[in-house]
Every structure is written in C-alpha cells, then in structure tokens.
C-alpha cells in the first residue's frame, strides 16, 4: 500500500502537467491480478470525458496502460502470459489474436508508448507511456484518454511526446536512470 501511495504521490504533479497540457483525462495504472488497476486520475474539464472510478480494473490486452505494463515483461514472461490467457473482444476493434498482441507489445517496448484506439470502449482513444522503477522494470503507466473525435493526429503526436517526457521524469524520481538519461526539457503548448 505504501509503495502504491508513494507512486501516486510522485506521479501526481506530472499528471497535473499532462492534464493542463492536454485538457483531457489523465490516468495512472498498475498491474494487479493480471489486469490494469486505475490508481489515480485527473479528470478533463471537458463536458464529454472518460470518468473511470479509481480502483477500476481493465484488461491488459486492450488498454494502452495495460500494454505498457505487458511491455515490461521479459520475453519468457510475456509468452507465459499470452499462452495462459484468453482475450475477450470488448469492441469490434479489440485485438484478441496472440501473434498480433505479441507484435503490439514488442512495438511498445521499442517505441516507448502504447495506444488503445477504441479497443476497450467505443468512441474512446487512449495513449500511454510506461513508468520504470529503480531496477528498470515497468512499475506503472500513465495515459491520456479522450473521445476519439478530439484526437487529431497533431494532438496524438503532441500527447505522445508529453507522455514519454513526463513518464521519464516520474521514472527518474522513482530511481530509474536510463542509459540516455531522461528528458528534462520544457513542454510545449498543446495544439
């Protein structure tokens, strides 16, 4: 409980930065019982917004937060997870094929972010970045979620950069030092 509380406390100022930059809902999620557990959130001031209750858990395979968490697994751990679970289609866009999921998770590892394009909830787009702990493992993920119609390409790219930057700063505060250091530049203004 203390570790989760410390994580939320460390992440919150960075979540506030993301909320101000994006004007959208920002979420912090962790792995819990083979699902992603919503640990903290900041709601969008927009009238139409996603408002999931803290403590809600969602599938790992269809959510951007969950895919970031899966990307933190070793190759062996990921294979065990993929082989021991069945993946429910929550919408017509949900990826349930194990080979495609494996590729998505590998891309998250390479690119440093994940997306959920109406795969968990129709009409909702989410982008997330992993947060790493002291020894480099993924301990959480932070995301921006919004109605799909507000997620233009320029906003998605801006959010991607902001998420990676803020997740890197949270990771650094959690004791993680990457080989390349973390981004410390100032954020731009949202489009």
mmCIF file of C-alpha atoms in Angstrom:
data_model
loop_
_atom_site.group_PDB
_atom_site.id
_atom_site.type_symbol
_atom_site.label_atom_id
_atom_site.label_comp_id
_atom_site.label_asym_id
_atom_site.label_seq_id
_atom_site.Cartn_x
_atom_site.Cartn_y
_atom_site.Cartn_z
ATOM 1 C CA UNK A 1 0.000 0.000 0.000
ATOM 2 C CA UNK A 2 2.806 2.401 0.908
ATOM 3 C CA UNK A 3 4.622 1.689 -2.370
ATOM 4 C CA UNK A 4 1.440 2.422 -4.342
ATOM 5 C CA UNK A 5 0.847 5.585 -2.320
ATOM 6 C CA UNK A 6 4.423 6.750 -2.975
ATOM 7 C CA UNK A 7 3.994 6.076 -6.678
ATOM 8 C CA UNK A 8 0.748 8.074 -6.862
ATOM 9 C CA UNK A 9 2.274 10.931 -4.863
ATOM 10 C CA UNK A 10 5.381 11.003 -7.077
ATOM 11 C CA UNK A 11 3.381 10.811 -10.304
ATOM 12 C CA UNK A 12 0.636 13.308 -9.439
ATOM 13 C CA UNK A 13 2.471 16.588 -10.262
ATOM 14 C CA UNK A 14 3.434 15.129 -13.644
ATOM 15 C CA UNK A 15 -0.148 14.012 -14.190
ATOM 16 C CA UNK A 16 -1.216 17.604 -13.460
ATOM 17 C CA UNK A 17 1.234 18.825 -16.091
ATOM 18 C CA UNK A 18 -0.231 16.392 -18.620
ATOM 19 C CA UNK A 19 -3.793 17.387 -17.677
ATOM 20 C CA UNK A 20 -3.002 21.096 -18.190
ATOM 21 C CA UNK A 21 -1.225 20.451 -21.494
ATOM 22 C CA UNK A 22 -3.913 18.165 -22.894
ATOM 23 C CA UNK A 23 -7.154 19.336 -21.274
ATOM 24 C CA UNK A 24 -8.038 15.617 -21.236
ATOM 25 C CA UNK A 25 -8.321 12.892 -18.584
ATOM 26 C CA UNK A 26 -5.006 11.568 -17.258
ATOM 27 C CA UNK A 27 -4.749 8.122 -15.618
ATOM 28 C CA UNK A 28 -2.140 6.221 -13.625
ATOM 29 C CA UNK A 29 -2.349 2.419 -13.729
ATOM 30 C CA UNK A 30 -0.529 -0.536 -12.196
ATOM 31 C CA UNK A 31 -0.562 -4.316 -12.707
ATOM 32 C CA UNK A 32 -2.927 -6.076 -10.309
ATOM 33 C CA UNK A 33 -4.237 -9.650 -10.638
ATOM 34 C CA UNK A 34 -3.451 -9.830 -14.369
ATOM 35 C CA UNK A 35 -5.368 -6.612 -15.005
ATOM 36 C CA UNK A 36 -4.548 -2.917 -15.023
ATOM 37 C CA UNK A 37 -5.779 -1.177 -11.862
ATOM 38 C CA UNK A 38 -6.569 2.539 -12.013
ATOM 39 C CA UNK A 39 -4.557 4.001 -9.142
ATOM 40 C CA UNK A 40 -5.042 7.741 -9.729
ATOM 41 C CA UNK A 41 -6.716 10.070 -12.234
ATOM 42 C CA UNK A 42 -7.245 13.708 -13.098
ATOM 43 C CA UNK A 43 -10.477 14.407 -14.936
ATOM 44 C CA UNK A 44 -10.741 16.500 -18.058
ATOM 45 C CA UNK A 45 -12.674 19.742 -17.595
ATOM 46 C CA UNK A 46 -14.457 18.977 -20.879
ATOM 47 C CA UNK A 47 -18.165 18.170 -20.680
ATOM 48 C CA UNK A 48 -17.692 14.934 -22.660
ATOM 49 C CA UNK A 49 -14.934 12.917 -20.950
ATOM 50 C CA UNK A 50 -13.969 9.471 -19.730
ATOM 51 C CA UNK A 51 -14.502 9.105 -15.973
ATOM 52 C CA UNK A 52 -13.446 5.666 -14.758
ATOM 53 C CA UNK A 53 -13.505 5.245 -10.976
ATOM 54 C CA UNK A 54 -10.218 4.806 -9.106
ATOM 55 C CA UNK A 55 -9.891 1.126 -8.256
ATOM 56 C CA UNK A 56 -11.466 0.020 -11.554
ATOM 57 C CA UNK A 57 -9.553 -2.731 -13.307
ATOM 58 C CA UNK A 58 -9.432 -3.279 -17.055
ATOM 59 C CA UNK A 59 -7.880 -5.975 -19.246
ATOM 60 C CA UNK A 60 -4.184 -5.643 -20.021
ATOM 61 C CA UNK A 61 -4.509 -6.684 -23.666
ATOM 62 C CA UNK A 62 -6.857 -3.945 -24.868
ATOM 63 C CA UNK A 63 -5.790 -0.881 -22.867
ATOM 64 C CA UNK A 64 -2.856 1.439 -23.550
ATOM 65 C CA UNK A 65 -1.952 1.314 -19.848
ATOM 66 C CA UNK A 66 -2.046 -2.485 -19.870
ATOM 67 C CA UNK A 67 0.061 -2.779 -22.998
ATOM 68 C CA UNK A 68 2.737 -0.613 -21.362
ATOM 69 C CA UNK A 69 2.697 -2.969 -18.380
ATOM 70 C CA UNK A 70 2.934 -6.020 -20.645
ATOM 71 C CA UNK A 71 5.916 -4.421 -22.400
ATOM 72 C CA UNK A 72 7.760 -4.574 -19.077
ATOM 73 C CA UNK A 73 7.688 -8.376 -19.039
ATOM 74 C CA UNK A 74 10.634 -10.480 -20.153
ATOM 75 C CA UNK A 75 10.102 -12.403 -23.391
ATOM 76 C CA UNK A 76 9.533 -15.603 -21.384
ATOM 77 C CA UNK A 77 7.058 -13.926 -19.012
ATOM 78 C CA UNK A 78 5.167 -12.423 -21.949
ATOM 79 C CA UNK A 79 4.922 -15.823 -23.669
ATOM 80 C CA UNK A 80 3.576 -17.407 -20.477
ATOM 81 C CA UNK A 81 1.015 -14.603 -20.138
ATOM 82 C CA UNK A 82 -0.083 -14.845 -23.788
ATOM 83 C CA UNK A 83 -0.416 -18.636 -23.676
ATOM 84 C CA UNK A 84 -2.258 -18.778 -20.361
ATOM 85 C CA UNK A 85 -4.984 -16.220 -21.090
ATOM 86 C CA UNK A 86 -7.890 -15.875 -23.457
ATOM 87 C CA UNK A 87 -8.522 -12.375 -24.727
ATOM 88 C CA UNK A 88 -12.053 -11.047 -24.865
ATOM 89 C CA UNK A 89 -13.194 -8.725 -27.636
ATOM 90 C CA UNK A 90 -14.623 -5.688 -25.834
ATOM 91 C CA UNK A 91 -15.367 -3.821 -29.076
ATOM 92 C CA UNK A 92 -15.187 -4.703 -32.759
ATOM 93 C CA UNK A 93 -11.649 -3.222 -32.796
ATOM 94 C CA UNK A 94 -10.214 -5.194 -29.842
ATOM 95 C CA UNK A 95 -7.152 -7.253 -30.800
ATOM 96 C CA UNK A 96 -7.522 -10.816 -29.499
ATOM 97 C CA UNK A 97 -5.036 -12.663 -31.748
ATOM 98 C CA UNK A 98 -1.958 -13.725 -29.722
ATOM 99 C CA UNK A 99 0.519 -13.130 -32.575
ATOM 100 C CA UNK A 100 -0.788 -9.615 -33.195
ATOM 101 C CA UNK A 101 -0.751 -8.849 -29.449
ATOM 102 C CA UNK A 102 2.838 -10.067 -29.229
ATOM 103 C CA UNK A 103 3.783 -7.666 -32.038
ATOM 104 C CA UNK A 104 1.936 -4.772 -30.390
ATOM 105 C CA UNK A 105 3.757 -5.346 -27.098
ATOM 106 C CA UNK A 106 7.137 -5.536 -28.882
ATOM 107 C CA UNK A 107 6.370 -2.215 -30.576
ATOM 108 C CA UNK A 108 5.507 -0.646 -27.225
ATOM 109 C CA UNK A 109 8.903 -1.782 -25.925
ATOM 110 C CA UNK A 110 10.658 -0.248 -28.937
ATOM 111 C CA UNK A 111 8.679 2.982 -29.261
ATOM 112 C CA UNK A 112 8.046 3.784 -25.597
ATOM 113 C CA UNK A 113 4.276 4.255 -25.845
ATOM 114 C CA UNK A 114 1.052 2.334 -26.443
ATOM 115 C CA UNK A 115 -2.347 3.180 -27.873
ATOM 116 C CA UNK A 116 -5.903 1.954 -27.446
ATOM 117 C CA UNK A 117 -7.899 3.092 -30.472
ATOM 118 C CA UNK A 118 -11.476 2.223 -29.420
ATOM 119 C CA UNK A 119 -10.379 -1.280 -28.344
ATOM 120 C CA UNK A 120 -11.677 -1.113 -24.777
ATOM 121 C CA UNK A 121 -14.557 1.312 -25.217
ATOM 122 C CA UNK A 122 -16.090 2.518 -28.473
ATOM 123 C CA UNK A 123 -15.505 6.194 -29.083
ATOM 124 C CA UNK A 124 -12.520 6.409 -26.701
ATOM 125 C CA UNK A 125 -8.864 6.819 -27.706
ATOM 126 C CA UNK A 126 -6.054 6.416 -25.184
ATOM 127 C CA UNK A 127 -2.290 6.812 -25.386
ATOM 128 C CA UNK A 128 0.083 5.760 -22.588
ATOM 129 C CA UNK A 129 3.754 5.574 -21.632
ATOM 130 C CA UNK A 130 5.466 3.222 -19.158
ATOM 131 C CA UNK A 131 6.951 4.298 -15.824
ATOM 132 C CA UNK A 132 10.071 2.427 -14.761
ATOM 133 C CA UNK A 133 11.323 1.715 -11.271
ATOM 134 C CA UNK A 134 14.783 1.632 -9.765
ATOM 135 C CA UNK A 135 15.952 -1.547 -11.486
ATOM 136 C CA UNK A 136 14.394 -0.659 -14.843
ATOM 137 C CA UNK A 137 11.231 -2.751 -14.707
ATOM 138 C CA UNK A 138 7.904 -1.214 -15.662
ATOM 139 C CA UNK A 139 6.098 -0.425 -12.397
ATOM 140 C CA UNK A 140 3.182 1.614 -13.770
ATOM 141 C CA UNK A 141 1.947 3.546 -16.771
ATOM 142 C CA UNK A 142 0.432 6.981 -17.314
ATOM 143 C CA UNK A 143 -2.112 7.773 -20.009
ATOM 144 C CA UNK A 144 -4.194 10.463 -21.634
ATOM 145 C CA UNK A 145 -7.679 9.379 -22.703
ATOM 146 C CA UNK A 146 -10.255 11.319 -24.674
ATOM 147 C CA UNK A 147 -13.179 10.935 -27.018
ATOM 148 C CA UNK A 148 -11.883 9.711 -30.385
ATOM 149 C CA UNK A 149 -13.249 12.747 -32.260
ATOM 150 C CA UNK A 150 -10.922 15.075 -30.290
ATOM 151 C CA UNK A 151 -7.808 13.010 -31.031
ATOM 152 C CA UNK A 152 -6.496 14.565 -34.221
ATOM 153 C CA UNK A 153 -3.082 13.417 -35.499
ATOM 154 C CA UNK A 154 -1.309 16.585 -34.323
ATOM 155 C CA UNK A 155 -2.739 16.195 -30.815
ATOM 156 C CA UNK A 156 -1.812 12.498 -30.682
ATOM 157 C CA UNK A 157 1.786 13.317 -31.603
ATOM 158 C CA UNK A 158 1.931 16.126 -29.034
ATOM 159 C CA UNK A 159 0.456 13.869 -26.328
ATOM 160 C CA UNK A 160 2.895 11.082 -27.225
ATOM 161 C CA UNK A 161 5.888 13.355 -26.705
ATOM 162 C CA UNK A 162 4.484 14.843 -23.489
ATOM 163 C CA UNK A 163 3.661 11.402 -22.065
ATOM 164 C CA UNK A 164 7.108 9.994 -22.795
ATOM 165 C CA UNK A 165 8.727 13.075 -21.251
ATOM 166 C CA UNK A 166 6.600 13.067 -18.090
ATOM 167 C CA UNK A 167 6.829 9.271 -17.692
ATOM 168 C CA UNK A 168 10.610 9.644 -17.946
ATOM 169 C CA UNK A 169 10.596 12.278 -15.235
ATOM 170 C CA UNK A 170 8.416 10.134 -12.959
ATOM 171 C CA UNK A 171 10.731 7.172 -13.634
ATOM 172 C CA UNK A 172 13.761 9.274 -12.681
ATOM 173 C CA UNK A 173 12.073 10.222 -9.405
ATOM 174 C CA UNK A 174 11.377 6.522 -8.817
ATOM 175 C CA UNK A 175 15.131 5.908 -9.072
ATOM 176 C CA UNK A 176 15.390 4.822 -12.708
ATOM 177 C CA UNK A 177 18.317 6.142 -14.736
ATOM 178 C CA UNK A 178 18.272 5.131 -18.375
ATOM 179 C CA UNK A 179 21.453 4.857 -20.418
ATOM 180 C CA UNK A 180 20.436 8.021 -22.251
ATOM 181 C CA UNK A 181 19.141 9.922 -19.237
ATOM 182 C CA UNK A 182 15.604 11.288 -19.169
ATOM 183 C CA UNK A 183 14.034 14.199 -20.960
ATOM 184 C CA UNK A 184 14.164 17.376 -18.933
ATOM 185 C CA UNK A 185 13.194 19.996 -21.474
ATOM 186 C CA UNK A 186 10.169 22.206 -21.097
ATOM 187 C CA UNK A 187 6.903 21.050 -22.573
ATOM 188 C CA UNK A 188 5.326 22.801 -25.491
ATOM 189 C CA UNK A 189 1.842 24.267 -25.535
ATOM 190 C CA UNK A 190 -0.911 21.902 -26.663
ATOM 191 C CA UNK A 191 -2.288 22.388 -30.172
#
